[in-house]
PDB file of C-alpha atoms and ligand atoms in Angstrom:
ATOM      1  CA  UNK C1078       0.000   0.000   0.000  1.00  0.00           C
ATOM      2  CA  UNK C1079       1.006   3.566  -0.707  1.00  0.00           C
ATOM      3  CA  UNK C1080       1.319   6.226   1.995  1.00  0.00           C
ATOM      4  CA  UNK C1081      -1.184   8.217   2.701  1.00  0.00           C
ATOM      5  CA  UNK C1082      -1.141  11.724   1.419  1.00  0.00           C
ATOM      6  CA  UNK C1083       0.120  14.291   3.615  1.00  0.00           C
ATOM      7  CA  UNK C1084      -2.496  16.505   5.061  1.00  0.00           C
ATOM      8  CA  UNK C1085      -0.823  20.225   4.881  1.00  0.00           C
ATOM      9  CA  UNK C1086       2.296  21.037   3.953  1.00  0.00           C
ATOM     10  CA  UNK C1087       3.882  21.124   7.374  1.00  0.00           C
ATOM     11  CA  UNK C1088       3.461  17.035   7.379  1.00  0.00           C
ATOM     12  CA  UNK C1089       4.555  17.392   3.718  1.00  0.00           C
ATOM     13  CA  UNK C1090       8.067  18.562   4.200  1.00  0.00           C
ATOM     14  CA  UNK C1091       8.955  16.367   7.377  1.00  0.00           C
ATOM     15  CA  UNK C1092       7.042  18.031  10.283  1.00  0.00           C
ATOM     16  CA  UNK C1093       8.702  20.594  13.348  1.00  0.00           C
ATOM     17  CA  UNK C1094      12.142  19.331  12.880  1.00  0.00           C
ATOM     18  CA  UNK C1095      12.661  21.174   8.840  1.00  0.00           C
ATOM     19  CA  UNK C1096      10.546  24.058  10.351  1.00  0.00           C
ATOM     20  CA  UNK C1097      13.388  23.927  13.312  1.00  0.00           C
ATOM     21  CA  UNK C1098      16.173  23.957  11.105  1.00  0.00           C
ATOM     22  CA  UNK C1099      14.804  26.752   8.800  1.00  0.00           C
ATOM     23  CA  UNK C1100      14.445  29.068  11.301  1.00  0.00           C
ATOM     24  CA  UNK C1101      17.344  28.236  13.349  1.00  0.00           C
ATOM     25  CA  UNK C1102      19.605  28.861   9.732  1.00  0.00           C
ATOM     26  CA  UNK C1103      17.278  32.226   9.668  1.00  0.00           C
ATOM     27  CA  UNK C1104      18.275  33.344  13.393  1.00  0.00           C
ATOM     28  CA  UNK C1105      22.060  32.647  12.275  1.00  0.00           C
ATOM     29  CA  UNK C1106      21.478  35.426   9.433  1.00  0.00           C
ATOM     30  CA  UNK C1107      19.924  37.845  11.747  1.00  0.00           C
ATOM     31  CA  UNK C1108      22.176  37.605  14.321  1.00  0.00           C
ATOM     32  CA  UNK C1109      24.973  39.070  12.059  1.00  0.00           C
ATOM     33  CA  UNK C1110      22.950  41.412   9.808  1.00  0.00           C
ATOM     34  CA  UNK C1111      23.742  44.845  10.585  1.00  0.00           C
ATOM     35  CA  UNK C1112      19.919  45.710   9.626  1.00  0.00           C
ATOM     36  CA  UNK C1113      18.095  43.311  11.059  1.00  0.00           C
ATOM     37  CA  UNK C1114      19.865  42.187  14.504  1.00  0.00           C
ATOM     38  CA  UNK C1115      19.611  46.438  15.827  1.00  0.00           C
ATOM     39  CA  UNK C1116      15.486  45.714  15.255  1.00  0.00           C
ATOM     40  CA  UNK C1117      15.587  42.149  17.662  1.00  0.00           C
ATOM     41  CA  UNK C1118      14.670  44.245  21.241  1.00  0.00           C
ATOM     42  CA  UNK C1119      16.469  41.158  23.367  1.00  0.00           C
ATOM     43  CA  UNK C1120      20.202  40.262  23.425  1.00  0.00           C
ATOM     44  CA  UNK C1121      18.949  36.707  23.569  1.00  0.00           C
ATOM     45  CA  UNK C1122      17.831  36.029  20.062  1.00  0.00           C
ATOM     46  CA  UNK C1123      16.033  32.198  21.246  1.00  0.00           C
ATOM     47  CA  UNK C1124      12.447  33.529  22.026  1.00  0.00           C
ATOM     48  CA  UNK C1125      12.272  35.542  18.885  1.00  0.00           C
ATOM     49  CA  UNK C1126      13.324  32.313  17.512  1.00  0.00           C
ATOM     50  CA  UNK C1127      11.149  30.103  19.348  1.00  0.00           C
ATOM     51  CA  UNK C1128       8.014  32.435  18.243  1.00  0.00           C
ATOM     52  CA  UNK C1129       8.813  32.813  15.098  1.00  0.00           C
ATOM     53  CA  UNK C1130       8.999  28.623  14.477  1.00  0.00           C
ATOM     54  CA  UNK C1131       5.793  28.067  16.519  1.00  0.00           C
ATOM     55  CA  UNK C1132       3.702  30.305  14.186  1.00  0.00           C
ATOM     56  CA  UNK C1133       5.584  29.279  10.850  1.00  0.00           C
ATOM     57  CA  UNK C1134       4.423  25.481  12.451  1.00  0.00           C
ATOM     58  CA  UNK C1135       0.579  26.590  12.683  1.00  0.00           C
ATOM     59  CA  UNK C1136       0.068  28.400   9.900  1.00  0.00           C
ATOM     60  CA  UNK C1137       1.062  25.331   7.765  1.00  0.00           C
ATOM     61  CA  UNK C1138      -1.001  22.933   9.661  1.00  0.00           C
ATOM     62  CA  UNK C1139       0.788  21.826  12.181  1.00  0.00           C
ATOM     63  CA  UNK C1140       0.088  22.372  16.306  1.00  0.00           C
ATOM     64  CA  UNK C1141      -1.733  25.307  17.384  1.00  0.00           C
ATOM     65  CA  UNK C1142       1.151  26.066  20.027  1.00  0.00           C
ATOM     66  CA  UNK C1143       1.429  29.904  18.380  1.00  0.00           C
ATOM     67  CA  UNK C1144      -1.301  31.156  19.769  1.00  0.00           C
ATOM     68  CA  UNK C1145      -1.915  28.686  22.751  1.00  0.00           C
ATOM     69  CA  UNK C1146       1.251  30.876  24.254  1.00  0.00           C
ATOM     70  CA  UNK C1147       0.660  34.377  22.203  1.00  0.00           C
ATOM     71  CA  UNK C1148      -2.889  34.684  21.012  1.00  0.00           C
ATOM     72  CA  UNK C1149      -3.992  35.672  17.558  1.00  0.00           C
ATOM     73  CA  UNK C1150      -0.865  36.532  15.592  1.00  0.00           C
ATOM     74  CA  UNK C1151      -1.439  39.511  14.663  1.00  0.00           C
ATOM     75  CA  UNK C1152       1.428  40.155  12.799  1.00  0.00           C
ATOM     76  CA  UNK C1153       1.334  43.501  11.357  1.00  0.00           C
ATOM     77  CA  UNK C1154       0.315  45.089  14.755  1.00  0.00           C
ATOM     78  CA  UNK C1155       3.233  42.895  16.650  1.00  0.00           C
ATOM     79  CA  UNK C1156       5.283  44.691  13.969  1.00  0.00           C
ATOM     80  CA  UNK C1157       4.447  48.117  14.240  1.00  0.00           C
ATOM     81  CA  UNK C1158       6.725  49.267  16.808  1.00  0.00           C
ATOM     82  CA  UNK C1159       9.775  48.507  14.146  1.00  0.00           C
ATOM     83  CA  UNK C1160      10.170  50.456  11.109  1.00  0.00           C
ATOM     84  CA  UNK C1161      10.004  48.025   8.092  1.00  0.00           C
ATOM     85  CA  UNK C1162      10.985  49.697   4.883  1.00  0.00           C
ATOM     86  CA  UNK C1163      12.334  48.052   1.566  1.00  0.00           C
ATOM     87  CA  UNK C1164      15.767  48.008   3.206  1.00  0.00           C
ATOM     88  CA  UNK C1165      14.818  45.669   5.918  1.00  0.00           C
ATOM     89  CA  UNK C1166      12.601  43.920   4.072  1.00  0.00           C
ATOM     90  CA  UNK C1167      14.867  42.884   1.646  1.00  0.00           C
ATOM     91  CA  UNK C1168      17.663  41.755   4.323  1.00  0.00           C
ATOM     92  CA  UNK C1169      15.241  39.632   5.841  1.00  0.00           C
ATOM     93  CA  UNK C1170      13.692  37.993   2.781  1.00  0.00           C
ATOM     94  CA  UNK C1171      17.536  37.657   2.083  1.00  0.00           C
ATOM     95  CA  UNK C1172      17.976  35.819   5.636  1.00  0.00           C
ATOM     96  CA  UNK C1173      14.810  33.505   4.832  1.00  0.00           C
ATOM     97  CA  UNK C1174      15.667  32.755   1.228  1.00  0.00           C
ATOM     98  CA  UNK C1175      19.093  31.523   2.679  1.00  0.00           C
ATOM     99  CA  UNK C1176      17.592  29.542   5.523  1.00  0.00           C
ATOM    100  CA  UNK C1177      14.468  27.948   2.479  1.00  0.00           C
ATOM    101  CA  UNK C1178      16.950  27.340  -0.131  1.00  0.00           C
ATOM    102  CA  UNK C1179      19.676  24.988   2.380  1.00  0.00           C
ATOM    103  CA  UNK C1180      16.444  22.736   2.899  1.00  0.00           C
ATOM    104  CA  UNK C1181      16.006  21.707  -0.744  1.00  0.00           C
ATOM    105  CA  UNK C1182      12.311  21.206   0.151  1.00  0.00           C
ATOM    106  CA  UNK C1183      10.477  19.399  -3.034  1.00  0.00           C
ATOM    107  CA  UNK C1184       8.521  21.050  -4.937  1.00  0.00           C
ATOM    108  CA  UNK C1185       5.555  22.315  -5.278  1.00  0.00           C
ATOM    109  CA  UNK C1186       6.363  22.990  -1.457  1.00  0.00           C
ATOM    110  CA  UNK C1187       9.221  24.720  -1.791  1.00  0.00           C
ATOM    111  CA  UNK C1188       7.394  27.162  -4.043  1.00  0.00           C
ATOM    112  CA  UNK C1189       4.409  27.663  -1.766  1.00  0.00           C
ATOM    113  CA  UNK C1190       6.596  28.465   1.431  1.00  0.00           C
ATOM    114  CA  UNK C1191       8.461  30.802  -0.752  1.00  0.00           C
ATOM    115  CA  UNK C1192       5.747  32.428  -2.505  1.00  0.00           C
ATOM    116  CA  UNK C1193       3.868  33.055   1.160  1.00  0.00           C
ATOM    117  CA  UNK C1194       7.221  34.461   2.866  1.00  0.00           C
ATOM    118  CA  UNK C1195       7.652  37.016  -0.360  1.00  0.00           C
ATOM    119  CA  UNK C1196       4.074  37.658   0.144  1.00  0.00           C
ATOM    120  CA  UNK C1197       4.530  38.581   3.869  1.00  0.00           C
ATOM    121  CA  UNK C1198       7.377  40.494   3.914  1.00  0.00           C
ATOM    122  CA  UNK C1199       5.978  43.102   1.578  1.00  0.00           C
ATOM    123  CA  UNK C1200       2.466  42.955   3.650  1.00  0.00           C
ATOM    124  CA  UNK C1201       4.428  43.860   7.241  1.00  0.00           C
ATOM    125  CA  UNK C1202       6.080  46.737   5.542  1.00  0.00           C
ATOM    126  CA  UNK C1203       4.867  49.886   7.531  1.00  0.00           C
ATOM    127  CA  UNK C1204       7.185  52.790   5.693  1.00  0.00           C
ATOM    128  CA  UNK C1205       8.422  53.803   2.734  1.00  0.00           C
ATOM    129  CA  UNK C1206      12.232  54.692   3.624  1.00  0.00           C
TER     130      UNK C1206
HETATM  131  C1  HEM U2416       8.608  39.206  15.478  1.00  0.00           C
HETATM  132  C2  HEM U2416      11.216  41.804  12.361  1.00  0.00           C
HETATM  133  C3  HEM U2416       8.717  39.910   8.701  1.00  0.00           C
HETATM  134  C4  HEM U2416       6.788  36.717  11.782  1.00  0.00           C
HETATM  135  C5  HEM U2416       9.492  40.100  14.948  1.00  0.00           C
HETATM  136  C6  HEM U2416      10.345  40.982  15.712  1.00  0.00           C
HETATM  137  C7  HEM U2416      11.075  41.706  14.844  1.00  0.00           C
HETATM  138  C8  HEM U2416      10.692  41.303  13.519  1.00  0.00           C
HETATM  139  C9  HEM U2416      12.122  42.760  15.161  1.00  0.00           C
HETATM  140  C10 HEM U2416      10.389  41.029  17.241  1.00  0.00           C
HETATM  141  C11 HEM U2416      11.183  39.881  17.741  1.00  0.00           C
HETATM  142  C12 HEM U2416      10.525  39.169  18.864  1.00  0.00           C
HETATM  143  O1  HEM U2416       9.663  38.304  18.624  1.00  0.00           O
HETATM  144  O2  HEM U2416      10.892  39.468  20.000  1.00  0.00           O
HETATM  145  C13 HEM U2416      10.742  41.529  11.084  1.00  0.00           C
HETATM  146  C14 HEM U2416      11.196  42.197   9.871  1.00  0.00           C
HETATM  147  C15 HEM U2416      10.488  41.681   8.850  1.00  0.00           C
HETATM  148  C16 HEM U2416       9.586  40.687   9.412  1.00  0.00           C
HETATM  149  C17 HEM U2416      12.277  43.269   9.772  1.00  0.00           C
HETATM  150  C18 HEM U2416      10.634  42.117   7.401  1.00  0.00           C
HETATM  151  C19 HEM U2416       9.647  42.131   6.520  1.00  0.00           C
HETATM  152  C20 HEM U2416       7.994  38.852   9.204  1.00  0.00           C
HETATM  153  C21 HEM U2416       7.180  37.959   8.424  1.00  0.00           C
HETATM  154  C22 HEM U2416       6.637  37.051   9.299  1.00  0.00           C
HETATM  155  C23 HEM U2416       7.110  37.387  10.621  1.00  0.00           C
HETATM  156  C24 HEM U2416       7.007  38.039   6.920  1.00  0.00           C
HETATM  157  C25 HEM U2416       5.715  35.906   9.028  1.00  0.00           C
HETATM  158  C26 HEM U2416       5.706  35.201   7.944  1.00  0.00           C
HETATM  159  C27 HEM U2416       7.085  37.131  13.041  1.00  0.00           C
HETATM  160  C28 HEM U2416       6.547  36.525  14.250  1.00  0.00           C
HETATM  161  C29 HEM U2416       7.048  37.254  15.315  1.00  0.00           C
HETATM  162  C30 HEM U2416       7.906  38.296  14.744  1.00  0.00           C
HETATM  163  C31 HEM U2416       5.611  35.329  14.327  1.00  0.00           C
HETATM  164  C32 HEM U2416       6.737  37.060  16.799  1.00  0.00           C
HETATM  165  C33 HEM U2416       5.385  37.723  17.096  1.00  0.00           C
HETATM  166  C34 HEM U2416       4.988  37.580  18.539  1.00  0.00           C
HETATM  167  O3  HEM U2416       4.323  36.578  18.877  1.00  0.00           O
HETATM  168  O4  HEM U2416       5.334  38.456  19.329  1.00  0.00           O
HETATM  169  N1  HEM U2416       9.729  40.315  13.613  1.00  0.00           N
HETATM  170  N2  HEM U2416       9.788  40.627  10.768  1.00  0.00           N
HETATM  171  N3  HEM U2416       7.934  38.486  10.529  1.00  0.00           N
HETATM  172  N4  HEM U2416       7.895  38.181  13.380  1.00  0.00           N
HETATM  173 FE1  HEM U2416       8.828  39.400  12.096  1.00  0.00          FE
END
């Protein structure tokens, strides 16, 4: 017998630990970007980290932890007290494309993480410089 299908795409590309990785490799570019790591308010980068995975994990289907611990996301308020402009949106969709492309995920997952990250950095943009 087959396997079954996977039911979302977080089962699809191998569950918390690729979602671990990913964002782990992402942390790593943050914490020596000169744009992004000034915008991180703690010294300790690991709860940004931690928060960042847990919601990545829900919104592709897998445990609700997110917002068991924070709520509803709301991700463009959370982000309103740092100034995201094109120049630190494009250093973090840099970080992320690093952190995607190392996982070689297959296709057509790879596209739809990618195409929803793009999609999100230019929707939590809140200025123009
Ligand atoms: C939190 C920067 C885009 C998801 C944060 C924080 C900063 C930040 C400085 C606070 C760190 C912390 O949690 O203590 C940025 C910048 C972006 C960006 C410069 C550039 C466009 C995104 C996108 C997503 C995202 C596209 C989702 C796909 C999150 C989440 C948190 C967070 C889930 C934690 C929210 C919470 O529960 O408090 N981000 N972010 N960010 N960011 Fe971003």
């Amino acid at each position: 017998m087959s396997d079954p299908e996977p039911a979302n795409l977080y089962e699809a590309v191998g569950g918390e630990p690729t979602f671990r990785r990913i964002v782990a490799r992402f942390y790593q570019e943050v914490a020596r970007d000169e744009i992004l790591r000034p915008l991180y308010p703690e010294e300790d980068l690991g709860p940004a980290e931690e928060r960042f995975r847990l919601f990545l994990i829900q919104y592709w289907g897998g445990p609700h932890t997110y917002s068991d611990q924070r709520g509803h996301p709301r991700l463009r308020m959370r982000h309103a007290p740092f100034k995201i402009g094109p120049i630190e949106r494009d250093a973090w969709l840099r970080a992320i494309r690093i952190a995607v492309d190392e996982e070689n995920l297959p296709e057509p997952y790879r596209e739809q993480l990618w195409a929803y990250l793009e999609m999100a950095a230019h929707s939590m943009m809140n200025s123009f410089v």
